[in-house]
C-alpha cells in the first residue's frame, strides 16, 4: 500500500489519515497483547529453546508465514513478535 503522506497528514478522506494509522497501531498492539497472553498460558519450554525442535520449527513456520504474507522486512517483525510473546518470559 502506498500512502501519499501530504494527503494523509491533511486528512484527505480518500487516503488513510495519521489518526487512522494510530488507531490501526492500537489494534495491532491489542492483538499482540492477546497473543502474548495466549502464549503465556502454554507450558514453558523444559530446556534451552534453541535445542527444542518443536520451538525451532514453530519459529521457522512463523517467520515463513509472515514473509509469505508481508514480504520484505517481515522477518524482523516476526522475530520481534516471537521475542515479545516468548512462552518462557513470565514477567
Short mmCIF file of C-alpha atoms in Angstrom, two decimals:
data_model
loop_
_atom_site.label_atom_id
_atom_site.label_comp_id
_atom_site.label_asym_id
_atom_site.label_seq_id
_atom_site.Cartn_x
_atom_site.Cartn_y
_atom_site.Cartn_z
CA UNK A 1 0.00 0.00 0.00
CA UNK A 2 1.34 3.41 -0.95
CA UNK A 3 0.34 6.40 1.15
CA UNK A 4 0.54 9.97 -0.08
CA UNK A 5 1.90 11.45 3.14
CA UNK A 6 0.78 15.01 2.28
CA UNK A 7 -2.79 13.77 1.90
CA UNK A 8 -2.51 11.56 4.98
CA UNK A 9 -1.47 14.49 7.14
CA UNK A 10 -4.10 16.72 5.55
CA UNK A 11 -6.81 14.20 6.38
CA UNK A 12 -7.86 13.52 2.79
CA UNK A 13 -10.81 11.12 3.04
CA UNK A 14 -9.52 9.07 0.10
CA UNK A 15 -6.30 8.08 1.87
CA UNK A 16 -5.53 6.82 5.37
CA UNK A 17 -5.09 9.59 7.91
CA UNK A 18 -2.46 9.65 10.63
CA UNK A 19 -5.30 9.25 13.11
CA UNK A 20 -6.46 6.10 11.36
CA UNK A 21 -2.89 4.81 11.30
CA UNK A 22 -2.69 5.38 15.07
CA UNK A 23 -5.97 3.51 15.50
CA UNK A 24 -4.55 0.64 13.47
CA UNK A 25 -1.43 0.63 15.65
CA UNK A 26 -3.67 0.36 18.73
CA UNK A 27 -5.48 -2.59 17.15
CA UNK A 28 -2.15 -4.27 16.41
CA UNK A 29 -0.92 -3.66 19.98
CA UNK A 30 -4.12 -5.15 21.39
CA UNK A 31 -3.78 -8.22 19.16
CA UNK A 32 -0.18 -8.65 20.31
CA UNK A 33 -1.29 -8.37 23.95
CA UNK A 34 -3.84 -11.11 23.30
CA UNK A 35 -1.21 -13.24 21.56
CA UNK A 36 1.19 -12.69 24.44
CA UNK A 37 -1.47 -13.75 26.97
CA UNK A 38 -2.32 -16.87 24.98
CA UNK A 39 1.33 -17.86 24.67
CA UNK A 40 1.86 -17.40 28.40
CA UNK A 41 -0.88 -19.95 29.02
CA UNK A 42 1.24 -22.55 27.21
CA UNK A 43 3.72 -24.57 29.25
CA UNK A 44 7.18 -23.04 29.42
CA UNK A 45 9.87 -24.91 27.48
CA UNK A 46 11.74 -27.52 29.53
CA UNK A 47 15.18 -26.69 28.24
CA UNK A 48 17.04 -24.31 26.00
CA UNK A 49 14.71 -23.25 23.23
CA UNK A 50 17.48 -23.38 20.64
CA UNK A 51 17.67 -27.16 21.04
CA UNK A 52 13.90 -27.74 21.19
CA UNK A 53 12.84 -28.99 17.73
CA UNK A 54 9.20 -28.02 18.20
CA UNK A 55 10.17 -24.46 19.19
CA UNK A 56 12.63 -24.02 16.34
CA UNK A 57 10.03 -25.45 13.93
CA UNK A 58 7.41 -23.01 15.24
CA UNK A 59 9.87 -20.13 14.78
CA UNK A 60 10.59 -21.19 11.20
CA UNK A 61 6.86 -21.57 10.46
CA UNK A 62 6.00 -18.16 11.94
CA UNK A 63 8.78 -16.39 10.04
CA UNK A 64 7.78 -18.13 6.80
CA UNK A 65 4.12 -17.18 7.31
CA UNK A 66 5.00 -13.52 7.84
CA UNK A 67 7.42 -13.50 4.91
CA UNK A 68 4.89 -15.09 2.59
CA UNK A 69 2.12 -12.68 3.57
CA UNK A 70 4.03 -9.43 4.11
CA UNK A 71 7.17 -9.76 2.02
CA UNK A 72 10.42 -7.89 2.53
CA UNK A 73 11.41 -6.98 6.06
CA UNK A 74 8.69 -9.06 7.67
CA UNK A 75 11.21 -11.49 9.14
CA UNK A 76 12.20 -8.74 11.58
CA UNK A 77 8.54 -8.26 12.54
CA UNK A 78 8.06 -12.00 13.05
CA UNK A 79 11.20 -12.25 15.19
CA UNK A 80 10.12 -9.25 17.28
CA UNK A 81 6.73 -10.86 17.87
CA UNK A 82 8.37 -14.14 18.83
CA UNK A 83 10.57 -12.35 21.37
CA UNK A 84 7.63 -10.33 22.72
CA UNK A 85 5.47 -13.44 23.04
CA UNK A 86 8.12 -15.85 24.32
CA UNK A 87 6.45 -18.60 26.38
CA UNK A 88 9.46 -18.61 28.71
CA UNK A 89 9.03 -14.92 29.55
CA UNK A 90 6.81 -14.97 32.62
CA UNK A 91 7.35 -11.36 33.76
#
